[in-house]
Amino acid sequence: MISLEANSSPTPEELPPEIGGLRMTKQRREVFSVVLAERDHPTANDVFSRSQKRMPTISLATVYNCLEALVSHGLVRQVNFEREPSRYCPNLSDHCHFQDEKTGTIHDVVFKEGVNLADFLELPQGTEISHLEISLKGRIGSH
Amino acid sequence: MISLEANSSPTPEELPPEIGGLRMTKQRREVFSVVLAERDHPTANDVFSRSQKRMPTISLATVYNCLEALVSHGLVRQVNFEREPSRYCPNLSDHCHFQDEKTGTIHDVVFKEGVNLADFLELPQGTEISHLEISLKGRIGSH
DNA sequence: AGCAATAATTGGAATTATTCTAATTCGAAG
DNA sequence: CTTCGAATTAGAATAATTCCAATTATTGCT
């Protein structure tokens, strides 16, 4: 099995013909490898222009299609900050996002060991959560 | 001081000439009273059509302007679910939102007593959070 | 291999929430 | 009552995303 680790990001050619139930096409491989390559939470447009470098014929619609396929198969996470364009994140571990207001940069923020949602939310009993998004904004202290 | 409580929602006329540093105009009063009236997290469009009942001449642009003024003065909260249109919430207490996937209805969810963000997030030290949004989606158990 | 069926890609048009613009109107202060 | 900055308005503009219909690729059969 091919490893999809942080600092060994695969070229499109290295990706197998199927991942997590999703058939990989040339374009999906390209898009996926772009998302895997840099952990900077690119927008669809960012992914589009990066993909064009290797595959100049790819279309923006296809990038949207591929991203949606990857997201719905759980291979990539879609990240939203208020009404900003969606961003895409290859980090599948349980985490949330912090946006530095100064630079716009988005950082992954992990939960502390053993923390469970239901532990700190007054949820109506019987609630089943299928999706959770935590978005933080602020500044990183500099002194 | 006029009380802006849950079940005594003020008519526009009852709102003072200034709230929280924001000068109240006829339209702002109308928009604010619409948001206060029902805790169903209306979109800008919802607010627009409800406002039109009492004030048929109000424009959508004005509704957006008023909502933005109310939000930036901390009188109303803007609530986002992924890429859906923004919704508006008069509940200023510390809480987050749960959307019932079946009905689309949004419920306020409060944090458990004494819970603090930094307690469960591995935040880079020195981080100052100015904005936090937690959005949940799922189903409410029915059995 | 050849071929039908199915799925993916493409470019461009369409949609939709929201913001912008420029003109008008309002309202508080003198 | 006039003035002047702010608010409102209608409509145009913007921007992210989705839709559409046509083309191209891929799969599964025989």
Short mmCIF file of C-alpha atoms (C1' of nucleotides) in Angstrom, two decimals:
data_model
loop_
_atom_site.label_atom_id
_atom_site.label_comp_id
_atom_site.label_asym_id
_atom_site.label_seq_id
_atom_site.Cartn_x
_atom_site.Cartn_y
_atom_site.Cartn_z
CA MET A 1 0.00 0.00 0.00
CA ILE A 2 1.25 3.44 -0.91
CA SER A 3 1.87 5.78 1.95
CA LEU A 4 0.30 9.20 1.78
CA GLU A 5 2.43 10.83 4.41
CA ALA A 6 3.08 14.47 5.14
CA ASN A 7 6.51 14.92 3.60
CA SER A 8 6.52 12.24 0.96
CA SER A 9 3.82 13.69 -1.21
CA PRO A 10 3.19 11.46 -4.19
CA THR A 11 3.35 12.53 -7.80
CA PRO A 12 0.13 11.85 -9.71
CA GLU A 13 1.74 8.80 -11.32
CA GLU A 14 2.43 7.27 -7.95
CA LEU A 15 -1.23 7.22 -6.99
CA PRO A 16 -3.02 3.89 -7.35
CA PRO A 17 -5.97 3.31 -9.71
CA GLU A 18 -8.42 3.43 -6.84
CA ILE A 19 -8.38 5.07 -3.41
CA GLY A 20 -11.01 4.66 -0.76
CA GLY A 21 -13.57 3.44 -3.26
CA LEU A 22 -12.92 6.29 -5.65
CA ARG A 23 -11.66 5.39 -9.09
CA MET A 24 -8.65 7.55 -9.87
CA THR A 25 -8.54 9.27 -13.20
CA LYS A 26 -5.68 11.30 -14.56
CA GLN A 27 -7.35 14.50 -13.41
CA ARG A 28 -8.29 13.22 -9.98
CA ARG A 29 -4.74 12.08 -9.45
CA GLU A 30 -3.45 15.47 -10.47
CA VAL A 31 -5.86 17.33 -8.22
CA PHE A 32 -5.27 14.98 -5.31
CA SER A 33 -1.51 15.24 -5.62
CA VAL A 34 -1.76 19.03 -5.65
CA VAL A 35 -3.80 19.00 -2.46
CA LEU A 36 -1.37 16.55 -0.86
CA ALA A 37 1.70 18.47 -1.95
CA GLU A 38 1.29 21.62 0.11
CA ARG A 39 -0.54 21.91 3.40
CA ASP A 40 -1.49 25.48 2.80
CA HIS A 41 -5.24 25.00 2.41
CA PRO A 42 -5.60 26.06 -1.21
CA THR A 43 -8.88 27.24 -2.70
CA ALA A 44 -10.35 25.54 -5.77
CA ASN A 45 -8.76 28.25 -7.83
CA ASP A 46 -5.36 27.67 -6.27
CA VAL A 47 -5.69 23.98 -7.02
CA PHE A 48 -6.71 24.81 -10.55
CA SER A 49 -3.70 26.96 -11.29
CA ARG A 50 -1.29 24.53 -9.67
CA SER A 51 -2.79 21.65 -11.61
CA GLN A 52 -2.45 23.57 -14.84
CA LYS A 53 1.33 23.52 -14.48
CA ARG A 54 1.47 19.78 -15.10
CA MET A 55 -1.80 19.44 -16.96
CA PRO A 56 -2.51 22.59 -18.93
CA THR A 57 -5.74 21.25 -20.38
CA ILE A 58 -7.52 20.63 -17.09
CA SER A 59 -10.61 22.75 -16.60
CA LEU A 60 -11.83 24.55 -13.53
CA ALA A 61 -15.08 22.58 -13.66
CA THR A 62 -13.06 19.40 -13.48
CA VAL A 63 -11.13 20.68 -10.52
CA TYR A 64 -14.43 21.33 -8.76
CA ASN A 65 -15.66 17.88 -9.76
CA CYS A 66 -12.51 16.18 -8.56
CA LEU A 67 -12.43 18.05 -5.29
CA GLU A 68 -16.05 17.17 -4.65
CA ALA A 69 -15.32 13.51 -5.44
CA LEU A 70 -12.31 13.50 -3.12
CA VAL A 71 -14.25 15.22 -0.35
CA SER A 72 -17.27 12.95 -0.62
CA HIS A 73 -15.00 9.91 -0.44
CA GLY A 74 -13.33 11.27 2.63
CA LEU A 75 -9.90 11.70 1.06
CA VAL A 76 -9.78 15.46 1.45
CA ARG A 77 -11.48 17.83 3.82
CA GLN A 78 -13.32 20.93 2.76
CA VAL A 79 -12.66 23.88 5.03
CA ASN A 80 -14.83 26.95 5.30
CA PHE A 81 -14.19 30.30 6.90
CA GLU A 82 -17.30 32.38 6.99
CA ARG A 83 -18.12 33.34 3.43
CA GLU A 84 -14.65 32.95 2.03
CA PRO A 85 -14.07 30.52 -0.82
CA SER A 86 -13.79 26.92 0.36
CA ARG A 87 -10.35 25.56 0.98
CA TYR A 88 -9.09 22.02 0.85
CA CYS A 89 -7.10 20.12 3.42
CA PRO A 90 -5.39 16.72 3.10
CA ASN A 91 -5.06 16.29 6.85
CA LEU A 92 -7.62 13.67 7.78
CA SER A 93 -6.78 13.51 11.44
CA ASP A 94 -9.29 15.03 13.82
CA HIS A 95 -8.51 18.72 13.86
CA CYS A 96 -9.90 22.19 13.31
CA HIS A 97 -8.64 25.41 11.77
CA PHE A 98 -7.24 28.68 12.90
CA GLN A 99 -6.86 31.62 10.54
CA ASP A 100 -4.24 34.23 11.32
CA GLU A 101 -6.05 37.50 10.71
CA LYS A 102 -2.82 39.25 9.88
CA THR A 103 -1.67 36.99 7.06
CA GLY A 104 -4.77 34.98 6.23
CA THR A 105 -2.77 31.81 6.74
CA ILE A 106 -4.70 28.83 8.02
CA HIS A 107 -3.21 26.52 10.61
CA ASP A 108 -4.39 23.09 11.65
CA VAL A 109 -5.25 22.88 15.32
CA VAL A 110 -5.50 19.51 16.99
CA PHE A 111 -7.70 18.60 19.92
CA LYS A 112 -6.09 17.75 23.16
CA GLU A 113 -5.71 14.12 24.03
CA GLY A 114 -8.95 12.30 24.74
CA VAL A 115 -11.28 15.24 24.24
CA ASN A 116 -14.80 14.40 23.16
CA LEU A 117 -17.37 16.80 21.80
CA ALA A 118 -20.27 15.62 23.88
CA ASP A 119 -18.15 16.40 26.92
CA PHE A 120 -18.43 20.10 26.52
CA LEU A 121 -21.61 20.65 24.55
CA GLU A 122 -25.13 20.58 25.93
CA LEU A 123 -26.47 18.49 23.07
CA PRO A 124 -30.11 17.39 22.95
CA GLN A 125 -30.03 13.71 23.85
CA GLY A 126 -30.03 11.30 20.96
CA THR A 127 -28.16 13.68 18.69
CA GLU A 128 -25.95 12.06 16.10
CA ILE A 129 -23.31 14.30 14.67
CA SER A 130 -22.29 13.60 11.11
CA HIS A 131 -20.27 16.70 10.52
CA LEU A 132 -18.38 19.12 12.70
CA GLU A 133 -16.53 22.25 11.77
CA ILE A 134 -14.64 24.48 14.16
CA SER A 135 -13.16 27.66 12.74
CA LEU A 136 -11.08 30.08 14.74
CA LYS A 137 -9.80 33.48 13.81
CA GLY A 138 -7.31 35.62 15.60
CA ARG A 139 -3.75 36.70 16.02
CA ILE A 140 -0.64 34.89 17.02
CA GLY A 141 1.12 36.68 19.84
CA SER A 142 4.48 38.05 18.65
CA HIS A 143 6.41 39.41 21.68
CA MET B 1 -33.21 50.30 29.80
CA ILE B 2 -35.33 48.31 27.43
CA SER B 3 -35.15 44.56 27.86
CA LEU B 4 -34.42 42.50 24.79
CA GLU B 5 -35.51 39.18 26.19
CA ALA B 6 -36.41 35.99 24.41
CA ASN B 7 -40.18 36.07 24.62
CA SER B 8 -40.86 39.77 24.80
CA SER B 9 -39.61 40.69 21.37
CA PRO B 10 -39.88 44.42 20.82
CA THR B 11 -41.71 46.08 17.97
CA PRO B 12 -39.50 48.43 15.95
CA GLU B 13 -41.09 51.41 17.71
CA GLU B 14 -40.04 50.10 21.06
CA LEU B 15 -36.36 50.11 20.17
CA PRO B 16 -34.33 53.05 21.49
CA PRO B 17 -32.57 55.59 19.22
CA GLU B 18 -29.21 53.98 19.87
CA ILE B 19 -28.12 50.50 20.86
CA GLY B 20 -24.59 49.45 21.65
CA GLY B 21 -23.12 52.46 19.92
CA LEU B 22 -25.19 51.95 16.78
CA ARG B 23 -27.57 54.69 15.84
CA MET B 24 -30.96 53.15 15.14
CA THR B 25 -32.75 54.17 12.02
CA LYS B 26 -36.24 53.13 10.97
CA GLN B 27 -34.82 50.36 8.82
CA ARG B 28 -32.31 49.12 11.36
CA ARG B 29 -35.05 48.95 13.94
CA GLU B 30 -37.23 47.00 11.55
CA VAL B 31 -34.46 44.56 10.65
CA PHE B 32 -33.36 44.15 14.24
CA SER B 33 -36.90 43.51 15.45
CA VAL B 34 -37.35 40.89 12.73
CA VAL B 35 -34.21 39.09 13.85
CA LEU B 36 -35.29 39.33 17.49
CA ALA B 37 -38.82 38.16 16.80
CA GLU B 38 -38.14 34.58 15.75
CA ARG B 39 -35.18 32.51 16.77
CA ASP B 40 -35.19 30.52 13.59
CA HIS B 41 -31.92 31.81 12.14
CA PRO B 42 -33.28 33.57 9.06
CA THR B 43 -31.18 34.32 6.01
CA ALA B 44 -30.84 37.88 4.69
CA ASN B 45 -33.60 37.06 2.26
CA ASP B 46 -35.88 35.80 5.01
CA VAL B 47 -35.26 39.00 6.92
CA PHE B 48 -35.95 40.98 3.78
CA SER B 49 -39.34 39.41 3.12
CA ARG B 50 -40.39 39.62 6.77
CA SER B 51 -39.35 43.25 6.92
CA GLN B 52 -41.34 44.02 3.81
CA LYS B 53 -44.58 43.13 5.62
CA ARG B 54 -44.31 46.20 7.86
CA MET B 55 -42.10 48.28 5.62
CA PRO B 56 -42.82 47.51 1.96
CA THR B 57 -40.30 50.02 0.67
CA ILE B 58 -37.24 48.55 2.35
CA SER B 59 -34.64 47.23 -0.07
CA LEU B 60 -32.57 44.08 0.06
CA ALA B 61 -29.38 46.16 -0.02
CA THR B 62 -30.57 47.95 3.08
CA VAL B 63 -31.29 44.67 4.81
CA TYR B 64 -27.72 43.62 4.07
CA ASN B 65 -26.44 46.96 5.28
CA CYS B 66 -28.47 46.80 8.47
CA LEU B 67 -27.49 43.23 9.22
CA GLU B 68 -23.85 44.08 8.72
CA ALA B 69 -24.19 47.09 11.02
CA LEU B 70 -25.92 44.99 13.67
CA VAL B 71 -23.34 42.23 13.39
CA SER B 72 -20.35 44.56 13.52
CA HIS B 73 -21.78 46.20 16.62
CA GLY B 74 -22.25 42.86 18.27
CA LEU B 75 -26.03 43.02 18.44
CA VAL B 76 -26.64 40.05 16.16
CA ARG B 77 -24.53 37.04 15.30
CA GLN B 78 -23.87 35.88 11.77
CA VAL B 79 -24.04 32.11 11.43
CA ASN B 80 -22.52 30.12 8.61
CA PHE B 81 -23.00 26.53 7.58
CA GLU B 82 -20.54 25.53 4.94
CA ARG B 83 -21.46 27.39 1.79
CA GLU B 84 -25.06 28.03 2.63
CA PRO B 85 -26.32 31.61 2.79
CA SER B 86 -25.46 33.32 6.06
CA ARG B 87 -28.05 33.24 8.78
CA TYR B 88 -28.61 35.66 11.62
CA CYS B 89 -29.02 34.92 15.29
CA PRO B 90 -30.09 37.26 18.11
CA ASN B 91 -28.77 34.96 20.82
CA LEU B 92 -25.64 36.64 22.12
CA SER B 93 -24.83 34.13 24.78
CA ASP B 94 -21.88 31.86 24.18
CA HIS B 95 -23.21 29.07 22.00
CA CYS B 96 -22.79 27.21 18.74
CA HIS B 97 -25.11 25.74 16.14
CA PHE B 98 -26.49 22.39 15.17
CA GLN B 99 -28.29 21.83 11.91
CA ASP B 100 -30.77 18.99 11.69
CA GLU B 101 -29.97 17.40 8.35
CA LYS B 102 -33.52 16.16 7.98
CA THR B 103 -35.29 19.48 8.29
CA GLY B 104 -32.52 22.01 7.88
CA THR B 105 -33.56 23.57 11.17
CA ILE B 106 -30.78 25.17 13.16
CA HIS B 107 -30.64 24.80 16.92
CA ASP B 108 -28.57 26.74 19.40
CA VAL B 109 -26.24 24.54 21.42
CA VAL B 110 -24.73 25.86 24.61
CA PHE B 111 -21.40 24.91 26.09
CA LYS B 112 -21.34 23.02 29.31
CA GLU B 113 -20.70 24.95 32.49
CA GLY B 114 -17.20 26.32 32.79
CA VAL B 115 -15.82 24.97 29.54
CA ASN B 116 -12.99 26.92 28.01
CA LEU B 117 -11.67 26.61 24.48
CA ALA B 118 -8.01 26.53 25.35
CA ASP B 119 -8.79 23.54 27.54
CA PHE B 120 -9.37 21.23 24.64
CA LEU B 121 -7.41 22.74 21.77
CA GLU B 122 -3.68 22.44 21.22
CA LEU B 123 -3.31 26.13 20.36
CA PRO B 124 0.09 27.63 19.54
CA GLN B 125 1.01 29.61 22.64
CA GLY B 126 0.24 33.29 22.51
CA THR B 127 -2.77 32.81 20.27
CA GLU B 128 -5.54 35.34 20.71
CA ILE B 129 -8.89 34.24 19.39
CA SER B 130 -11.13 36.98 18.12
CA HIS B 131 -13.71 34.83 16.49
CA LEU B 132 -14.92 31.29 16.96
CA GLU B 133 -17.52 29.37 15.03
CA ILE B 134 -18.61 25.83 15.74
CA SER B 135 -21.08 24.28 13.34
CA LEU B 136 -22.52 20.82 13.77
CA LYS B 137 -24.65 18.82 11.41
CA GLY B 138 -26.50 15.63 12.08
CA ARG B 139 -29.71 13.96 13.07
CA ILE B 140 -31.77 14.03 16.19
CA GLY B 141 -32.48 10.52 17.41
CA SER B 142 -36.20 9.73 17.05
CA HIS B 143 -36.85 6.28 18.64
"C1'" DA C 1 -9.64 -6.81 -30.18
"C1'" DG C 2 -14.22 -4.54 -31.06
"C1'" DC C 3 -18.23 -2.30 -29.15
"C1'" DA C 4 -21.78 -0.87 -26.20
"C1'" DA C 5 -22.66 1.23 -21.88
"C1'" DT C 6 -21.24 4.14 -18.38
"C1'" DA C 7 -18.64 7.65 -16.32
"C1'" DA C 8 -15.59 11.69 -16.49
"C1'" DT C 9 -14.13 15.87 -18.63
"C1'" DT C 10 -14.77 20.17 -20.86
"C1'" DG C 11 -16.05 25.13 -22.03
"C1'" DG C 12 -19.26 28.02 -21.47
"C1'" DA C 13 -23.55 29.57 -19.70
"C1'" DA C 14 -26.31 30.02 -15.55
"C1'" DT C 15 -27.05 30.69 -10.75
"C1'" DT C 16 -26.89 32.89 -6.39
"C1'" DA C 17 -25.41 35.30 -2.40
"C1'" DT C 18 -23.44 39.29 -1.69
"C1'" DT C 19 -21.20 43.81 -2.61
"C1'" DC C 20 -20.72 47.97 -5.09
"C1'" DT C 21 -22.20 52.39 -7.18
"C1'" DA C 22 -24.14 56.59 -7.82
"C1'" DA C 23 -28.13 59.09 -6.94
"C1'" DT C 24 -31.49 60.37 -3.61
"C1'" DT C 25 -33.29 61.04 0.95
"C1'" DC C 26 -32.98 61.47 5.81
"C1'" DG C 27 -31.93 63.44 10.19
"C1'" DA C 28 -29.24 65.60 13.62
"C1'" DA C 29 -26.84 69.88 14.73
"C1'" DG C 30 -26.25 74.42 14.33
"C1'" DC D 1 -34.65 76.26 8.03
"C1'" DT D 2 -30.25 74.97 6.10
"C1'" DT D 3 -26.36 72.15 5.96
"C1'" DC D 4 -23.72 68.03 5.80
"C1'" DG D 5 -22.60 63.50 6.74
"C1'" DA D 6 -24.76 59.21 6.93
"C1'" DA D 7 -28.31 55.91 5.40
"C1'" DT D 8 -31.20 54.15 1.90
"C1'" DT D 9 -32.29 52.76 -2.62
"C1'" DA D 10 -32.46 50.34 -7.30
"C1'" DG D 11 -29.93 48.29 -10.12
"C1'" DA D 12 -25.51 46.80 -11.91
"C1'" DA D 13 -21.45 44.15 -10.86
"C1'" DT D 14 -18.83 40.45 -8.76
"C1'" DA D 15 -17.30 35.97 -7.59
"C1'" DA D 16 -17.67 31.28 -6.20
"C1'" DT D 17 -19.83 27.55 -7.58
"C1'" DT D 18 -23.00 24.62 -10.27
"C1'" DC D 19 -25.26 23.25 -14.33
"C1'" DC D 20 -25.53 21.77 -19.14
"C1'" DA D 21 -24.89 19.49 -23.34
"C1'" DA D 22 -21.34 17.78 -26.11
"C1'" DT D 23 -17.16 15.20 -26.33
"C1'" DT D 24 -13.88 11.91 -24.73
"C1'" DA D 25 -12.24 8.08 -21.76
"C1'" DT D 26 -12.77 3.87 -19.53
"C1'" DT D 27 -14.89 -0.38 -18.34
"C1'" DG D 28 -16.98 -4.79 -19.12
"C1'" DC D 29 -18.66 -7.78 -22.24
"C1'" DT D 30 -18.44 -11.35 -26.23
#
